[in-house]
Coordinates of C-alpha atoms in Angstrom, one line a residue:
M3 CA 101.6 105.7 107.5
K4 CA 105.2 104.8 107.3
G5 CA 104.4 101.2 107.8
L6 CA 101.9 101.4 104.9
L7 CA 104.5 102.9 102.6
T8 CA 107.1 100.3 103.6
K9 CA 104.6 97.5 102.7
Y10 CA 104.0 99.1 99.3
E11 CA 107.6 99.2 98.5
K12 CA 107.9 95.5 98.9
K13 CA 104.9 94.7 96.6
K14 CA 104.7 94.5 93.0
V15 CA 101.6 96.1 91.3
S16 CA 100.7 95.2 87.7
P17 CA 100.4 98.0 85.3
R18 CA 97.1 99.9 85.2
S19 CA 94.5 98.5 82.9
Q20 CA 92.2 100.6 80.7
N21 CA 88.6 100.3 80.6
I22 CA 88.0 102.1 77.3
T23 CA 89.6 101.4 73.9
K24 CA 91.9 103.6 71.9
N25 CA 89.1 104.3 69.5
E26 CA 86.9 105.4 72.4
K27 CA 89.6 107.6 73.7
L28 CA 90.0 109.2 70.3
A29 CA 86.2 109.6 70.0
I30 CA 86.2 111.3 73.4
K31 CA 89.0 113.7 72.4
Q32 CA 87.2 114.6 69.1
L33 CA 84.0 115.3 70.9
R34 CA 85.8 117.5 73.5
E35 CA 87.6 119.5 70.7
N36 CA 84.4 120.0 68.5
N37 CA 83.4 123.6 69.1
D38 CA 80.2 123.2 67.1
I39 CA 78.4 121.0 69.7
I40 CA 77.7 121.2 73.3
I41 CA 77.0 118.0 75.5
R42 CA 74.7 118.3 78.4
P43 CA 72.9 115.7 80.8
A44 CA 69.1 115.7 80.2
D45 CA 67.0 117.4 82.8
K46 CA 65.5 114.0 83.7
G47 CA 66.1 110.4 83.0
G48 CA 69.9 110.2 83.2
K49 CA 70.4 110.5 79.4
T50 CA 73.1 112.6 77.7
V51 CA 72.3 115.0 75.0
V52 CA 74.5 116.3 72.2
M53 CA 73.3 119.7 70.9
D54 CA 74.2 122.1 68.3
K55 CA 76.1 124.9 70.1
A56 CA 74.4 127.6 68.0
D57 CA 70.9 126.2 69.0
Y58 CA 72.0 125.9 72.7
T59 CA 73.2 129.5 72.7
Q60 CA 70.0 130.7 70.9
K61 CA 67.9 129.1 73.6
M62 CA 70.0 130.3 76.4
T63 CA 69.8 133.9 74.9
S64 CA 66.2 133.8 74.6
I65 CA 65.8 132.9 78.2
L66 CA 68.1 135.7 79.3
N67 CA 66.3 138.2 77.2
S68 CA 63.1 137.8 79.2
N69 CA 62.0 140.3 81.8
D70 CA 63.4 138.1 84.6
Y71 CA 67.0 139.3 83.8
E72 CA 69.0 142.3 82.9
I73 CA 72.6 142.8 81.6
I74 CA 75.0 144.5 84.1
P75 CA 78.0 146.5 83.2
G76 CA 80.7 144.1 84.4
D77 CA 81.8 141.4 86.9
P78 CA 80.5 142.4 90.4
T79 CA 82.3 139.5 92.2
K80 CA 84.9 141.7 93.9
T81 CA 82.3 144.2 94.9
I82 CA 80.1 141.5 96.5
E83 CA 83.1 140.0 98.3
G84 CA 83.5 143.4 99.9
R85 CA 79.8 143.7 100.9
V86 CA 79.9 140.3 102.5
Y87 CA 83.1 141.2 104.4
R88 CA 81.7 144.5 105.7
T89 CA 78.3 143.0 106.6
L90 CA 79.9 140.2 108.7
A91 CA 82.3 142.7 110.3
K92 CA 79.2 144.5 111.6
H93 CA 78.3 141.4 113.5
R94 CA 81.5 140.4 115.2
D95 CA 79.7 139.8 118.4
E96 CA 77.6 136.9 116.7
F97 CA 80.3 135.3 114.7
S98 CA 83.8 134.3 115.6
D99 CA 86.9 135.1 113.5
E100 CA 86.9 131.5 112.3
E101 CA 83.2 131.5 111.2
R102 CA 83.6 134.9 109.4
R103 CA 86.7 133.6 107.6
K104 CA 84.7 130.5 106.5
F105 CA 81.7 132.6 105.2
Q106 CA 83.9 135.2 103.4
S107 CA 85.4 134.4 100.0
H108 CA 88.5 135.9 98.3
Y109 CA 89.4 135.7 94.6
S110 CA 86.2 133.8 94.2
K111 CA 84.8 132.9 90.8
P112 CA 81.6 134.5 89.3
H113 CA 78.5 132.5 89.2
H114 CA 77.7 131.0 85.8
I115 CA 74.5 129.8 84.1
Y116 CA 73.9 126.8 81.9
G117 CA 70.9 124.8 80.7
N118 CA 70.0 121.2 80.7
P119 CA 67.6 120.2 78.0
K120 CA 64.1 119.0 78.9
I121 CA 63.9 116.2 76.4
H122 CA 60.5 115.1 77.7
K123 CA 59.0 118.3 76.3
E124 CA 58.4 119.4 72.8
G125 CA 61.4 121.3 71.3
A126 CA 63.7 120.2 74.3
P127 CA 63.6 123.7 76.0
L128 CA 66.3 124.4 78.5
R129 CA 66.1 124.4 82.3
P130 CA 68.4 127.3 83.5
I131 CA 70.7 126.5 86.4
V132 CA 73.1 128.9 88.0
S133 CA 76.3 127.3 89.5
T134 CA 77.2 129.2 92.6
I135 CA 79.9 126.8 93.8
G136 CA 83.1 128.7 94.6
G137 CA 81.2 132.1 94.3
P138 CA 81.5 135.0 96.6
M139 CA 78.4 134.0 98.7
Y140 CA 78.4 130.2 98.4
N141 CA 79.5 129.4 101.9
L142 CA 77.2 132.0 103.4
C143 CA 74.3 130.6 101.5
K144 CA 75.1 127.1 102.9
Y145 CA 75.1 128.5 106.4
L146 CA 71.8 130.4 106.0
H147 CA 70.3 127.2 104.7
T148 CA 71.2 125.3 107.9
V149 CA 69.9 128.3 109.9
L150 CA 66.5 128.3 108.1
T151 CA 65.8 124.5 108.0
P152 CA 64.3 124.3 111.5
I153 CA 61.4 126.7 110.2
V154 CA 60.2 124.3 107.5
E155 CA 60.8 120.9 109.2
G156 CA 57.7 119.4 110.7
G157 CA 55.2 121.4 108.5
P158 CA 51.8 119.9 108.0
T159 CA 52.4 119.1 104.3
Y160 CA 56.2 118.6 104.4
L161 CA 57.5 115.5 102.8
K162 CA 61.2 114.4 103.4
N163 CA 61.2 111.7 100.6
S164 CA 59.0 109.2 98.8
T165 CA 59.4 106.6 101.7
E166 CA 57.7 109.0 104.0
F167 CA 55.0 109.4 101.5
V168 CA 54.4 105.7 101.2
N169 CA 54.2 105.4 105.0
K170 CA 51.7 108.2 105.3
V171 CA 49.3 106.9 102.6
R172 CA 49.5 103.3 103.8
T173 CA 46.8 103.7 106.4
I174 CA 44.4 106.0 104.6
E175 CA 40.8 104.7 104.0
L176 CA 39.0 106.1 101.0
E177 CA 35.4 106.8 100.3
E178 CA 33.7 106.2 97.0
N179 CA 33.7 109.8 95.8
H180 CA 37.4 110.4 96.8
I181 CA 39.6 111.7 93.9
L182 CA 43.4 111.5 93.7
A183 CA 45.2 114.5 92.2
S184 CA 48.7 116.0 92.0
L185 CA 49.6 119.6 91.8
D186 CA 52.8 120.9 90.2
V187 CA 53.9 124.4 90.7
V188 CA 55.0 126.1 87.4
N189 CA 58.6 127.2 87.6
L190 CA 58.6 127.4 91.4
F191 CA 62.2 128.9 91.9
G192 CA 61.4 131.5 89.2
S193 CA 58.0 132.2 91.0
V194 CA 59.4 133.1 94.4
Q195 CA 59.7 136.8 95.1
W196 CA 62.4 137.1 97.6
K197 CA 61.1 140.2 99.4
V198 CA 57.8 138.4 100.0
V199 CA 59.6 135.5 101.6
I200 CA 61.8 137.8 103.8
K201 CA 58.6 139.3 105.0
I202 CA 57.1 135.9 105.8
I203 CA 60.3 135.0 107.7
Q204 CA 60.1 138.1 109.6
D205 CA 56.5 137.4 110.6
I206 CA 57.5 133.9 111.6
L207 CA 60.4 135.0 113.8
E208 CA 58.4 137.8 115.5
K209 CA 56.4 134.9 117.0
E210 CA 59.0 132.3 117.4
P211 CA 62.5 133.9 117.4
H212 CA 63.8 130.7 119.1
K213 CA 63.5 128.8 115.8
V214 CA 66.8 130.2 114.5
S215 CA 70.3 130.1 116.0
I216 CA 71.2 133.8 115.3
H217 CA 69.5 137.1 116.0
P218 CA 66.5 137.5 113.6
S219 CA 67.6 141.0 112.5
T220 CA 71.1 139.6 111.6
L221 CA 69.4 136.7 109.6
L222 CA 67.2 139.1 107.8
E223 CA 70.1 141.5 106.8
L224 CA 72.2 138.5 105.6
L225 CA 69.3 137.2 103.5
T226 CA 68.7 140.5 102.0
L227 CA 72.4 140.8 101.1
V228 CA 72.5 137.4 99.4
L229 CA 69.2 137.7 97.6
S230 CA 69.7 141.2 96.2
N231 CA 73.0 140.1 94.5
N232 CA 71.7 137.2 92.3
Y233 CA 74.0 137.5 89.3
F234 CA 75.8 135.2 86.9
Q235 CA 77.9 135.0 83.8
F236 CA 77.0 133.7 80.4
E237 CA 79.7 133.7 77.8
D238 CA 81.3 137.1 78.1
K239 CA 78.3 139.0 79.6
F240 CA 77.1 139.4 83.1
Y241 CA 73.4 139.4 84.1
K242 CA 71.4 140.0 87.3
Q243 CA 68.3 138.0 88.1
K244 CA 65.5 140.6 88.9
G245 CA 62.8 138.1 90.0
G246 CA 62.7 134.6 91.5
L247 CA 65.4 132.5 93.0
P248 CA 68.3 130.9 91.1
M249 CA 68.1 127.2 90.7
G250 CA 71.5 126.0 91.9
S251 CA 71.8 128.1 95.0
P252 CA 72.0 126.2 98.4
L253 CA 69.5 128.7 99.7
S254 CA 66.7 128.5 97.1
P255 CA 65.1 125.2 98.2
V256 CA 64.4 126.2 101.8
L257 CA 63.2 129.7 100.8
A258 CA 60.8 128.1 98.3
E259 CA 59.7 125.7 101.0
I260 CA 58.9 128.6 103.4
L261 CA 56.8 130.4 100.7
M262 CA 54.9 127.2 99.8
Q263 CA 54.1 126.4 103.4
H264 CA 52.8 130.0 103.8
F265 CA 50.7 129.6 100.6
E266 CA 49.2 126.2 101.7
N267 CA 48.3 127.5 105.2
R268 CA 46.3 130.4 103.5
F269 CA 44.7 128.8 100.5
I270 CA 44.7 125.0 100.6
L271 CA 44.5 123.8 104.2
N272 CA 41.6 126.0 105.1
H273 CA 39.5 123.9 102.6
S274 CA 39.3 120.9 105.0
E275 CA 35.8 120.1 104.0
D276 CA 37.1 119.5 100.4
V277 CA 40.8 118.4 100.9
G278 CA 41.0 115.1 102.8
F279 CA 44.7 114.6 102.6
C280 CA 47.5 116.9 101.3
V281 CA 51.4 116.5 101.2
R282 CA 54.0 118.1 99.0
Y283 CA 57.6 117.5 98.1
V284 CA 59.2 120.8 96.9
D285 CA 56.9 121.7 93.9
D286 CA 55.1 118.3 93.7
G287 CA 51.8 118.1 95.7
F288 CA 49.5 115.2 96.3
L289 CA 46.0 115.4 97.5
I290 CA 42.8 113.5 98.0
W291 CA 39.7 115.5 97.0
K292 CA 36.3 114.9 98.6
S293 CA 33.9 117.1 96.7
G294 CA 33.7 115.9 93.1
R295 CA 35.6 116.4 89.9
Q296 CA 33.9 119.5 88.8
N297 CA 34.7 121.2 92.1
L298 CA 38.3 120.0 91.9
E299 CA 38.8 121.8 88.6
D300 CA 37.2 124.9 90.1
F301 CA 39.7 124.5 93.1
L302 CA 42.5 124.6 90.6
K303 CA 41.2 127.8 89.0
Y304 CA 40.9 129.4 92.4
L305 CA 44.5 128.6 93.4
N306 CA 45.7 130.1 90.2
T307 CA 44.1 133.4 91.2
C308 CA 45.6 133.4 94.7
D309 CA 49.0 134.8 93.8
E310 CA 50.1 136.5 90.6
H311 CA 53.3 134.7 90.5
I312 CA 52.5 131.2 91.7
K313 CA 50.7 129.0 89.2
F314 CA 49.7 125.3 89.3
T315 CA 49.0 122.6 86.7
M316 CA 47.0 119.5 87.9
E317 CA 46.9 115.8 87.0
I318 CA 43.9 113.8 88.1
E319 CA 43.8 110.0 88.5
N320 CA 43.1 107.9 85.5
D321 CA 41.7 104.5 85.8
N322 CA 42.2 104.8 89.6
K323 CA 45.9 105.3 89.2
L324 CA 48.1 108.4 89.7
P325 CA 52.0 108.8 89.4
Y326 CA 53.5 110.8 92.2
L327 CA 57.3 111.4 92.6
D328 CA 58.8 107.9 91.8
T329 CA 55.7 106.0 92.9
L330 CA 52.6 104.9 91.2
V331 CA 49.5 105.2 93.5
Y332 CA 46.5 103.2 92.8
K333 CA 43.1 102.4 94.5
E334 CA 42.3 98.9 95.7
N335 CA 39.5 98.0 98.0
R336 CA 39.3 101.6 99.3
R337 CA 42.9 101.6 100.2
L338 CA 45.8 103.3 98.5
V339 CA 48.6 100.9 97.2
T340 CA 51.9 102.1 95.9
T341 CA 54.5 100.6 93.5
I342 CA 57.5 101.8 91.4
Y343 CA 56.7 104.5 88.7
K344 CA 59.2 105.0 85.8
K345 CA 58.9 108.3 83.8
P346 CA 58.8 108.1 80.0
T347 CA 62.4 109.5 80.2
H348 CA 63.6 106.5 82.1
S349 CA 66.8 105.3 80.4
A350 CA 67.7 102.2 82.6
Q351 CA 71.2 103.4 82.6
Y352 CA 73.0 102.5 85.8
I353 CA 76.5 101.9 86.6
T354 CA 77.9 99.4 84.2
A355 CA 80.0 96.3 84.8
Q356 CA 82.9 97.8 82.8
S357 CA 82.8 101.2 84.7
N358 CA 86.0 102.0 86.6
H359 CA 84.5 101.7 89.9
P360 CA 85.2 99.4 92.9
I361 CA 83.2 96.3 93.0
H362 CA 81.6 97.3 96.4
V363 CA 80.2 100.4 94.7
K364 CA 78.6 98.4 91.9
R365 CA 77.2 96.0 94.5
G366 CA 76.0 99.0 96.6
V367 CA 74.1 100.4 93.7
I368 CA 72.2 97.1 93.1
K369 CA 71.5 96.9 96.8
T370 CA 70.1 100.3 96.9
L371 CA 67.8 99.9 93.9
T372 CA 66.6 96.7 95.5
H373 CA 66.0 98.3 98.8
R374 CA 64.0 101.1 97.0
I375 CA 61.6 98.4 95.4
H376 CA 61.0 96.9 98.9
R377 CA 60.3 100.3 100.4
L378 CA 58.0 101.7 97.7
C379 CA 56.1 98.4 96.6
M380 CA 53.4 97.6 99.2
K381 CA 52.4 94.4 97.5
E382 CA 54.6 91.2 97.0
E383 CA 53.4 90.7 93.5
D384 CA 54.5 94.3 92.6
R385 CA 57.9 93.7 94.3
K386 CA 58.4 90.6 92.3
K387 CA 57.5 92.3 89.0
E388 CA 59.9 95.2 89.7
L389 CA 62.8 93.0 90.9
K390 CA 62.5 91.0 87.7
E391 CA 62.5 94.2 85.7
L392 CA 65.5 95.5 87.6
E393 CA 67.4 92.4 87.0
K394 CA 66.7 92.7 83.2
E395 CA 68.0 96.3 83.1
L396 CA 71.2 95.4 85.2
K397 CA 71.9 92.6 82.6
Q398 CA 71.6 95.2 79.9
N399 CA 74.3 97.2 81.8
G400 CA 76.7 94.3 81.6
H401 CA 76.2 92.6 85.1
S402 CA 76.1 88.9 85.3
T403 CA 73.0 87.1 86.7
K404 CA 75.1 85.6 89.7
F405 CA 76.5 89.0 90.7
I406 CA 73.0 90.6 90.4
R407 CA 71.3 88.1 92.5
N408 CA 73.9 87.9 95.2
A409 CA 73.8 91.7 95.6
M410 CA 70.0 91.6 95.6
Q411 CA 69.9 89.1 98.4
D412 CA 72.6 90.9 100.5
R413 CA 70.3 93.7 101.6
R414 CA 70.7 93.1 105.3
R415 CA 72.9 95.4 107.4
R416 CA 76.0 94.1 109.1
T417 CA 75.2 92.3 112.3
D418 CA 78.8 91.8 113.5
D419 CA 79.0 93.1 117.0
T420 CA 82.8 92.9 117.1
P421 CA 84.1 96.4 118.4
Q422 CA 85.6 98.5 115.6
L423 CA 88.7 100.5 116.3
D424 CA 88.7 104.2 115.1
P425 CA 91.2 104.5 112.2
I426 CA 94.4 106.4 113.0
A427 CA 94.1 108.2 109.7
T428 CA 92.1 108.5 106.5
L429 CA 93.8 108.2 103.1
Q430 CA 92.0 109.3 99.9
I431 CA 93.4 108.0 96.6
P432 CA 92.2 107.8 93.0
Y433 CA 90.6 104.6 92.1
I434 CA 92.9 102.5 90.0
K435 CA 91.7 98.9 89.6
G436 CA 94.0 96.4 91.1
F437 CA 96.3 99.0 92.8
A438 CA 93.6 100.7 94.9
E439 CA 92.3 97.5 96.4
K440 CA 95.8 96.4 97.4
V441 CA 96.5 99.8 99.1
R442 CA 93.2 99.4 100.9
S443 CA 94.1 95.9 102.1
W444 CA 97.5 97.0 103.3
A445 CA 96.2 100.1 105.0
K446 CA 93.6 98.0 106.9
D447 CA 96.4 96.1 108.5
V448 CA 97.8 99.3 110.1
N449 CA 94.3 100.6 110.8
I450 CA 94.2 103.3 108.2
R451 CA 90.9 104.0 106.5
V452 CA 91.2 104.4 102.6
C453 CA 88.6 106.1 100.5
F454 CA 88.5 106.0 96.7
S455 CA 87.9 109.1 94.5
S456 CA 86.9 109.4 90.9
K457 CA 88.3 112.5 89.5
H458 CA 88.3 112.0 85.6
T459 CA 85.1 110.8 84.2
I460 CA 83.7 111.0 80.7
R461 CA 80.8 113.2 81.8
R462 CA 83.2 115.7 83.5
S463 CA 85.4 115.7 80.5
L464 CA 82.5 116.4 78.0
C465 CA 79.7 118.2 79.8
G466 CA 81.5 121.4 80.9
T467 CA 79.9 124.7 80.3
K468 CA 82.0 126.9 82.7
P469 CA 83.2 130.2 80.9
T470 CA 86.9 130.9 80.7
N471 CA 88.0 133.5 83.2
I472 CA 91.7 134.3 83.2
N473 CA 91.5 136.0 86.6
I474 CA 90.4 133.0 88.6
D475 CA 91.2 129.9 86.4
D476 CA 94.8 129.6 87.7
K477 CA 93.9 129.5 91.3
G478 CA 95.5 126.6 93.2
S479 CA 98.7 126.6 91.0
I480 CA 101.9 124.9 91.5
Y481 CA 104.2 127.1 89.4
C482 CA 107.9 127.3 88.2
I483 CA 109.9 130.5 87.9
P484 CA 113.0 130.0 85.8
L485 CA 116.3 131.8 86.6
S486 CA 119.2 132.9 84.2
C487 CA 121.6 130.9 86.3
G488 CA 119.8 127.7 85.5
K489 CA 118.1 127.2 88.8
R490 CA 114.4 127.5 89.3
Y491 CA 111.9 128.4 92.0
V492 CA 108.9 126.1 92.6
G493 CA 106.1 127.3 94.6
E494 CA 102.3 126.9 95.2
S495 CA 99.4 129.3 95.9
G496 CA 95.7 129.0 96.4
R497 CA 95.2 132.4 95.0
P498 CA 95.4 133.5 91.3
L499 CA 98.8 133.1 90.0
N500 CA 99.2 136.7 88.9
V501 CA 98.6 137.8 92.6
R502 CA 101.2 135.5 93.8
L503 CA 103.7 136.6 91.2
K504 CA 103.0 140.3 92.1
E505 CA 103.9 139.5 95.7
H506 CA 107.3 138.0 94.5
K507 CA 108.0 141.1 92.4
D508 CA 107.3 143.3 95.3
K509 CA 109.6 141.4 97.7
I510 CA 112.4 141.5 95.1
R511 CA 111.9 145.2 94.5
K512 CA 112.1 145.8 98.2
G513 CA 114.9 143.3 98.8
E514 CA 112.9 141.5 101.6
T515 CA 114.9 138.2 102.1
T516 CA 112.9 137.2 105.2
G517 CA 110.7 134.2 104.3
S518 CA 111.6 134.4 100.6
Y519 CA 114.0 131.8 99.2
L520 CA 113.7 133.5 95.7
V521 CA 115.0 136.9 97.2
Q522 CA 117.6 135.0 99.2
H523 CA 119.0 133.2 96.1
L524 CA 119.0 136.5 94.0
D525 CA 120.8 138.3 96.8
G526 CA 123.5 135.6 96.8
C527 CA 123.8 134.7 93.2
S528 CA 125.6 137.5 91.2
N529 CA 124.0 138.7 88.1
C530 CA 121.1 136.1 88.4
Q531 CA 117.9 137.5 86.7
V532 CA 114.2 136.2 86.9
D533 CA 112.7 135.1 83.5
W534 CA 109.2 136.3 84.3
T535 CA 108.1 135.7 80.6
N536 CA 108.7 131.9 80.9
V537 CA 106.9 131.3 84.2
T538 CA 104.8 128.1 83.8
T539 CA 102.0 126.4 85.7
L540 CA 103.1 122.8 86.4
T541 CA 99.6 121.7 87.6
R542 CA 96.7 122.9 89.6
E543 CA 95.1 121.5 92.8
Q544 CA 92.4 123.2 94.7
H545 CA 92.9 121.1 97.9
T546 CA 95.5 122.8 100.1
K547 CA 97.2 119.9 101.6
K548 CA 97.3 117.9 98.3
R549 CA 98.8 120.9 96.6
K550 CA 101.6 121.2 99.2
I551 CA 102.3 117.5 98.8
I552 CA 102.7 117.8 95.1
E553 CA 104.8 121.0 95.3
T554 CA 107.1 119.1 97.8
G555 CA 107.4 116.1 95.6
I556 CA 108.4 118.2 92.6
I557 CA 111.0 120.2 94.7
N558 CA 112.5 117.0 96.2
S559 CA 112.7 115.3 92.8
S560 CA 114.2 118.2 91.1
E561 CA 118.0 118.8 91.0
N562 CA 117.9 122.6 90.4
A563 CA 115.0 123.9 92.5
I564 CA 115.9 126.5 95.1
S565 CA 112.7 126.3 97.1
S566 CA 112.2 124.6 100.4
A567 CA 109.7 121.7 100.8
S568 CA 106.7 122.6 103.1
V569 CA 105.7 119.0 104.1
D570 CA 107.3 115.7 104.2
V571 CA 106.9 113.2 101.3
H572 CA 108.3 109.7 101.2
D573 CA 111.1 109.1 98.8
M574 CA 109.2 106.3 97.1
W575 CA 107.2 108.9 95.4
L576 CA 110.0 110.8 93.7
P577 CA 110.2 108.6 90.5
F578 CA 106.5 109.4 90.0
F579 CA 107.0 113.1 90.3
K580 CA 110.0 113.0 88.0
Q581 CA 108.0 111.2 85.2
K582 CA 104.8 113.1 85.7
F583 CA 106.3 116.7 85.9
K584 CA 109.4 116.1 83.8
V585 CA 111.7 117.3 86.5

């Protein structure tokens, strides 16, 4: 790493160029500061929707006033953290201390709900999504997802993706009376009754307990804990979801899959005399019906009487064609043929040539889209048609013909058999055009792997719906405590700032100098007082190591800091910290 930094010191890097104009920056700022609108990505199609905030709030409130939700008195986050801690503590024999620390959360943020507009439907209703990232059960839900996955994999109707679908239908031979149809579950996640799913899982594990990696009783207890505490915040109110599963939870897809496989085994697959072929991807099913159109419509009516919560809609082939997932299936010579299907909401918006991304990312997008066409189009004439259409759409996104065609032709995987050395370290840096490529090149010479990140995007800047919460919004702070003698203490904490400041105050009150540079300074500096009213947050960073590096850089570049640096930072970065944080 020192070799890389030495190389950097000897190089000259041109100033960072901007990929948006001043007027565009001003427009983004005005949109961000406009409190009368809300900006959300469309539910499908990749478009962005600007909505009147009052209309958005009214639609969300209408959803939350339904029988599926109820208002609860206050924020239950702290209570749920305690429940998770106590439940995991009961099972110390199954989880190591490290695992329990990973699944537990402290000072976590409440789940929050937002809606994405369904612009393909009349009135653009909202699809409610609950963000559980950073919540009190998020890590536990991710773990339970991995535990439950073996139960659903390999099911008779289970589809991994559209490529698997194409491979399955490729060899099917049709009869004259066969009808293609697709089934869609209405509001699948909202239809899943979690107590029913837990009973299904219990029945499965009584017969096959080896399918999961923990004791079945422990799994059922953890599932009950998670599913009985589905809550979220909207504006300044807290709600509990009484029925269904929240879209946005890592656990919801696998639970919905378990329920649907159970439903299919009971009510669909036992009609083998009528159903010639049946597969499903989440809530979208595809079947080949052998018993006539009227019987197919009667079958739909039958399915909608099997469970009071699970209801289906059906689409039947038209002119021997039927869209399914992102494919269009059509009949030809008693065979099924697939090609690309684009929904009416398709926007043809891909990564633009002007976007602030590395060139290999732009090339990779084109290669992936090209590969998709070759995977999903069975016939050469369909491939040629879709490739021509893709080239046209990419040109609309600013890419040159030469760049597009070179990327399209470069679909083959690397065939170089030269042994590759494992990198001695991995360095993640923000992507800054010109600078990032040079750092990557220099790092390669010393066998360091460089990854680029993109933190500030227009969508992230404009499409936020997270409610303000003063208790958790200042987690991950690098803060400054001013002192009356002119010195200042710079520190960092992954916990809320008020919690860390309380610890400082307690140490000062008790006179604990051990491990506290602030108390040591006050003890040795006569009449020095802490100015608690002017404590400031210099910046925030959730990543622990990055936060410590920034803290160290600020301390080392400041002439009046009394703190001690916790990690090593090269002196070449000091001018950056002085300018960035005005130290």
